[in-house]
Amino acid sequence: MNSPPMTARLRRLPLRLATGAFIVNSGVGKLGLDEQSAAGVQAMAANAFPPLKSIPPGVFGKLLAGAEISIGAALLAPVVPAAVAGAALTAFSAGLLTMYVRTPEMHEDGSLRPTQQGTAVAKDSWLLGIGASLLVDAIVSGECRADCGRADSEPAADE
């Protein structure tokens, strides 16, 4: 994987800073969730992903907070490649949107239009767009090849 040119880093900067700061703040806010609040968030998530029911609510809250802080930090850290940060953000937002689609109360019957309750999650579709944009940009700019993300990858012979 080759280092991104300065123009690539600059064009990604607003996306990474705004999104990273937002997600870190969200994660830090969840660090102090009480048991009842954590159970509420967990119930929503478990509605879409039933295995999450087996995790104690307090542990679930801490895991969610840690995941958000980690993803936000990856976006904020310039040493983390755009493809890696973009992949993490894309996976996280895909999980949020899966929860949205699988929770009938969040969208109107027969539609993806959000209800009042679903707007808070539906708006996170922008996270999917940003994650996908970071991935596409890394691929198009030549930073990510078939071996993208492998720690032992070496630059191609033509570099």
mmCIF file of N, CA and C in Angstrom, residues 33-99:
data_model
loop_
_atom_site.group_PDB
_atom_site.id
_atom_site.type_symbol
_atom_site.label_atom_id
_atom_site.label_comp_id
_atom_site.label_asym_id
_atom_site.label_seq_id
_atom_site.Cartn_x
_atom_site.Cartn_y
_atom_site.Cartn_z
ATOM 1 N N LEU A 33 -23.536 5.241 30.379
ATOM 2 C CA LEU A 33 -24.901 4.712 30.369
ATOM 3 C C LEU A 33 -25.179 3.908 31.637
ATOM 4 N N ASP A 34 -26.321 4.187 32.260
ATOM 5 C CA ASP A 34 -26.717 3.350 33.391
ATOM 6 C C ASP A 34 -27.288 2.044 32.844
ATOM 7 N N GLU A 35 -27.527 1.103 33.710
ATOM 8 C CA GLU A 35 -27.984 -0.235 33.307
ATOM 9 C C GLU A 35 -29.292 -0.168 32.514
ATOM 10 N N GLN A 36 -30.225 0.662 32.935
ATOM 11 C CA GLN A 36 -31.521 0.760 32.271
ATOM 12 C C GLN A 36 -31.383 1.351 30.862
ATOM 13 N N SER A 37 -30.581 2.395 30.722
ATOM 14 C CA SER A 37 -30.368 3.000 29.407
ATOM 15 C C SER A 37 -29.644 2.038 28.475
ATOM 16 N N ALA A 38 -28.637 1.351 28.998
ATOM 17 C CA ALA A 38 -27.906 0.367 28.195
ATOM 18 C C ALA A 38 -28.849 -0.748 27.748
ATOM 19 N N ALA A 39 -29.749 -1.160 28.620
ATOM 20 C CA ALA A 39 -30.709 -2.209 28.274
ATOM 21 C C ALA A 39 -31.645 -1.738 27.161
ATOM 22 N N GLY A 40 -32.020 -0.473 27.171
ATOM 23 C CA GLY A 40 -32.878 0.063 26.119
ATOM 24 C C GLY A 40 -32.194 0.066 24.761
ATOM 25 N N VAL A 41 -30.941 0.504 24.748
ATOM 26 C CA VAL A 41 -30.166 0.519 23.498
ATOM 27 C C VAL A 41 -29.946 -0.918 23.023
ATOM 28 N N GLN A 42 -29.648 -1.793 23.955
ATOM 29 C CA GLN A 42 -29.420 -3.193 23.616
ATOM 30 C C GLN A 42 -30.685 -3.832 23.049
ATOM 31 N N ALA A 43 -31.836 -3.524 23.610
ATOM 32 C CA ALA A 43 -33.095 -4.103 23.118
ATOM 33 C C ALA A 43 -33.336 -3.707 21.665
ATOM 34 N N MET A 44 -33.042 -2.445 21.335
ATOM 35 C CA MET A 44 -33.194 -2.012 19.945
ATOM 36 C C MET A 44 -32.253 -2.793 19.029
ATOM 37 N N ALA A 45 -31.009 -2.909 19.450
ATOM 38 C CA ALA A 45 -30.015 -3.619 18.633
ATOM 39 C C ALA A 45 -30.348 -5.106 18.532
ATOM 40 N N ALA A 46 -30.800 -5.701 19.640
ATOM 41 C CA ALA A 46 -31.112 -7.133 19.660
ATOM 42 C C ALA A 46 -32.344 -7.448 18.825
ATOM 43 N N ASN A 47 -33.206 -6.468 18.619
ATOM 44 C CA ASN A 47 -34.350 -6.670 17.738
ATOM 45 C C ASN A 47 -33.878 -7.025 16.329
ATOM 46 N N ALA A 48 -32.775 -6.429 15.906
ATOM 47 C CA ALA A 48 -32.209 -6.699 14.584
ATOM 48 C C ALA A 48 -31.185 -7.826 14.611
ATOM 49 N N PHE A 49 -30.465 -7.931 15.716
ATOM 50 C CA PHE A 49 -29.401 -8.925 15.844
ATOM 51 C C PHE A 49 -29.632 -9.712 17.135
ATOM 52 N N PRO A 50 -30.500 -10.731 17.110
ATOM 53 C CA PRO A 50 -30.900 -11.459 18.319
ATOM 54 C C PRO A 50 -29.767 -11.976 19.216
ATOM 55 N N PRO A 51 -28.610 -12.401 18.686
ATOM 56 C CA PRO A 51 -27.554 -12.881 19.591
ATOM 57 C C PRO A 51 -27.089 -11.826 20.610
ATOM 58 N N LEU A 52 -27.349 -10.556 20.331
ATOM 59 C CA LEU A 52 -26.929 -9.504 21.267
ATOM 60 C C LEU A 52 -27.692 -9.576 22.591
ATOM 61 N N LYS A 53 -28.803 -10.285 22.622
ATOM 62 C CA LYS A 53 -29.588 -10.439 23.859
ATOM 63 C C LYS A 53 -28.787 -11.148 24.942
ATOM 64 N N SER A 54 -27.832 -11.983 24.544
ATOM 65 C CA SER A 54 -27.089 -12.786 25.522
ATOM 66 C C SER A 54 -26.000 -11.999 26.256
ATOM 67 N N ILE A 55 -25.727 -10.784 25.826
ATOM 68 C CA ILE A 55 -24.701 -9.955 26.476
ATOM 69 C C ILE A 55 -25.358 -9.155 27.596
ATOM 70 N N PRO A 56 -24.773 -9.112 28.781
ATOM 71 C CA PRO A 56 -25.339 -8.278 29.847
ATOM 72 C C PRO A 56 -25.420 -6.818 29.387
ATOM 73 N N PRO A 57 -26.513 -6.116 29.693
ATOM 74 C CA PRO A 57 -26.693 -4.743 29.210
ATOM 75 C C PRO A 57 -25.519 -3.799 29.505
ATOM 76 N N GLY A 58 -24.962 -3.866 30.701
ATOM 77 C CA GLY A 58 -23.832 -2.996 31.035
ATOM 78 C C GLY A 58 -22.628 -3.262 30.152
ATOM 79 N N VAL A 59 -22.372 -4.523 29.887
ATOM 80 C CA VAL A 59 -21.259 -4.910 29.016
ATOM 81 C C VAL A 59 -21.552 -4.453 27.586
ATOM 82 N N PHE A 60 -22.789 -4.649 27.136
ATOM 83 C CA PHE A 60 -23.165 -4.205 25.803
ATOM 84 C C PHE A 60 -22.924 -2.705 25.642
ATOM 85 N N GLY A 61 -23.342 -1.931 26.632
ATOM 86 C CA GLY A 61 -23.147 -0.477 26.577
ATOM 87 C C GLY A 61 -21.683 -0.098 26.459
ATOM 88 N N LYS A 62 -20.836 -0.760 27.233
ATOM 89 C CA LYS A 62 -19.391 -0.469 27.176
ATOM 90 C C LYS A 62 -18.796 -0.898 25.837
ATOM 91 N N LEU A 63 -19.238 -2.039 25.317
ATOM 92 C CA LEU A 63 -18.741 -2.497 24.013
ATOM 93 C C LEU A 63 -19.147 -1.533 22.906
ATOM 94 N N LEU A 64 -20.393 -1.076 22.949
ATOM 95 C CA LEU A 64 -20.861 -0.127 21.948
ATOM 96 C C LEU A 64 -20.081 1.182 22.045
ATOM 97 N N ALA A 65 -19.894 1.667 23.259
ATOM 98 C CA ALA A 65 -19.120 2.902 23.459
ATOM 99 C C ALA A 65 -17.698 2.727 22.931
ATOM 100 N N GLY A 66 -17.077 1.600 23.252
ATOM 101 C CA GLY A 66 -15.716 1.337 22.781
ATOM 102 C C GLY A 66 -15.623 1.249 21.270
ATOM 103 N N ALA A 67 -16.621 0.625 20.655
ATOM 104 C CA ALA A 67 -16.625 0.521 19.192
ATOM 105 C C ALA A 67 -16.739 1.905 18.560
ATOM 106 N N GLU A 68 -17.641 2.724 19.095
ATOM 107 C CA GLU A 68 -17.801 4.068 18.533
ATOM 108 C C GLU A 68 -16.538 4.909 18.727
ATOM 109 N N ILE A 69 -15.945 4.849 19.889
ATOM 110 C CA ILE A 69 -14.717 5.618 20.143
ATOM 111 C C ILE A 69 -13.601 5.136 19.231
ATOM 112 N N SER A 70 -13.479 3.829 19.048
ATOM 113 C CA SER A 70 -12.428 3.270 18.182
ATOM 114 C C SER A 70 -12.606 3.689 16.731
ATOM 115 N N ILE A 71 -13.839 3.619 16.230
ATOM 116 C CA ILE A 71 -14.091 4.011 14.841
ATOM 117 C C ILE A 71 -13.852 5.502 14.663
ATOM 118 N N GLY A 72 -14.334 6.301 15.616
ATOM 119 C CA GLY A 72 -14.102 7.743 15.543
ATOM 120 C C GLY A 72 -12.623 8.080 15.588
ATOM 121 N N ALA A 73 -11.880 7.399 16.449
ATOM 122 C CA ALA A 73 -10.439 7.644 16.554
ATOM 123 C C ALA A 73 -9.726 7.242 15.261
ATOM 124 N N ALA A 74 -10.162 6.143 14.648
ATOM 125 C CA ALA A 74 -9.554 5.711 13.376
ATOM 126 C C ALA A 74 -9.772 6.773 12.302
ATOM 127 N N LEU A 75 -10.942 7.392 12.301
ATOM 128 C CA LEU A 75 -11.208 8.450 11.328
ATOM 129 C C LEU A 75 -10.351 9.682 11.609
ATOM 130 N N LEU A 76 -10.140 9.990 12.874
ATOM 131 C CA LEU A 76 -9.378 11.186 13.247
ATOM 132 C C LEU A 76 -7.870 11.016 13.091
ATOM 133 N N ALA A 77 -7.386 9.788 13.181
ATOM 134 C CA ALA A 77 -5.945 9.541 13.143
ATOM 135 C C ALA A 77 -5.441 9.493 11.702
ATOM 136 N N PRO A 78 -4.591 10.422 11.316
ATOM 137 C CA PRO A 78 -4.106 10.440 9.924
ATOM 138 C C PRO A 78 -3.264 9.226 9.547
ATOM 139 N N VAL A 79 -2.750 8.496 10.520
ATOM 140 C CA VAL A 79 -1.934 7.311 10.210
ATOM 141 C C VAL A 79 -2.789 6.110 9.825
ATOM 142 N N VAL A 80 -4.080 6.169 10.099
ATOM 143 C CA VAL A 80 -4.966 5.071 9.718
ATOM 144 C C VAL A 80 -5.366 5.287 8.263
ATOM 145 N N PRO A 81 -5.066 4.322 7.394
ATOM 146 C CA PRO A 81 -5.397 4.480 5.974
ATOM 147 C C PRO A 81 -6.899 4.715 5.761
ATOM 148 N N ALA A 82 -7.216 5.478 4.738
ATOM 149 C CA ALA A 82 -8.615 5.791 4.419
ATOM 150 C C ALA A 82 -9.426 4.516 4.204
ATOM 151 N N ALA A 83 -8.836 3.512 3.573
ATOM 152 C CA ALA A 83 -9.561 2.270 3.320
ATOM 153 C C ALA A 83 -9.935 1.571 4.625
ATOM 154 N N VAL A 84 -9.046 1.591 5.587
ATOM 155 C CA VAL A 84 -9.310 0.941 6.878
ATOM 156 C C VAL A 84 -10.389 1.702 7.641
ATOM 157 N N ALA A 85 -10.231 3.018 7.738
ATOM 158 C CA ALA A 85 -11.225 3.838 8.439
ATOM 159 C C ALA A 85 -12.569 3.761 7.716
ATOM 160 N N GLY A 86 -12.543 3.799 6.389
ATOM 161 C CA GLY A 86 -13.771 3.713 5.606
ATOM 162 C C GLY A 86 -14.467 2.371 5.769
ATOM 163 N N ALA A 87 -13.705 1.295 5.804
ATOM 164 C CA ALA A 87 -14.289 -0.038 5.986
ATOM 165 C C ALA A 87 -14.937 -0.157 7.361
ATOM 166 N N ALA A 88 -14.275 0.348 8.393
ATOM 167 C CA ALA A 88 -14.842 0.304 9.744
ATOM 168 C C ALA A 88 -16.134 1.106 9.817
ATOM 169 N N LEU A 89 -16.119 2.299 9.249
ATOM 170 C CA LEU A 89 -17.311 3.150 9.263
ATOM 171 C C LEU A 89 -18.441 2.528 8.445
ATOM 172 N N THR A 90 -18.119 1.947 7.307
ATOM 173 C CA THR A 90 -19.131 1.309 6.465
ATOM 174 C C THR A 90 -19.777 0.132 7.197
ATOM 175 N N ALA A 91 -18.980 -0.700 7.838
ATOM 176 C CA ALA A 91 -19.519 -1.850 8.570
ATOM 177 C C ALA A 91 -20.405 -1.392 9.728
ATOM 178 N N PHE A 92 -19.951 -0.406 10.480
ATOM 179 C CA PHE A 92 -20.721 0.092 11.615
ATOM 180 C C PHE A 92 -22.046 0.681 11.149
ATOM 181 N N SER A 93 -22.005 1.518 10.127
ATOM 182 C CA SER A 93 -23.235 2.152 9.649
ATOM 183 C C SER A 93 -24.171 1.139 9.001
ATOM 184 N N ALA A 94 -23.621 0.122 8.354
ATOM 185 C CA ALA A 94 -24.467 -0.936 7.796
ATOM 186 C C ALA A 94 -25.222 -1.653 8.915
ATOM 187 N N GLY A 95 -24.581 -1.831 10.041
ATOM 188 C CA GLY A 95 -25.258 -2.419 11.204
ATOM 189 C C GLY A 95 -26.383 -1.535 11.710
ATOM 190 N N LEU A 96 -26.136 -0.233 11.781
ATOM 191 C CA LEU A 96 -27.177 0.700 12.213
ATOM 192 C C LEU A 96 -28.361 0.679 11.257
ATOM 193 N N LEU A 97 -28.079 0.682 9.967
ATOM 194 C CA LEU A 97 -29.164 0.697 8.985
ATOM 195 C C LEU A 97 -29.895 -0.641 8.935
ATOM 196 N N THR A 98 -29.207 -1.727 9.204
ATOM 197 C CA THR A 98 -29.870 -3.025 9.306
ATOM 198 C C THR A 98 -30.852 -3.000 10.468
ATOM 199 N N MET A 99 -30.439 -2.429 11.584
ATOM 200 C CA MET A 99 -31.329 -2.292 12.737
ATOM 201 C C MET A 99 -32.550 -1.456 12.357
#
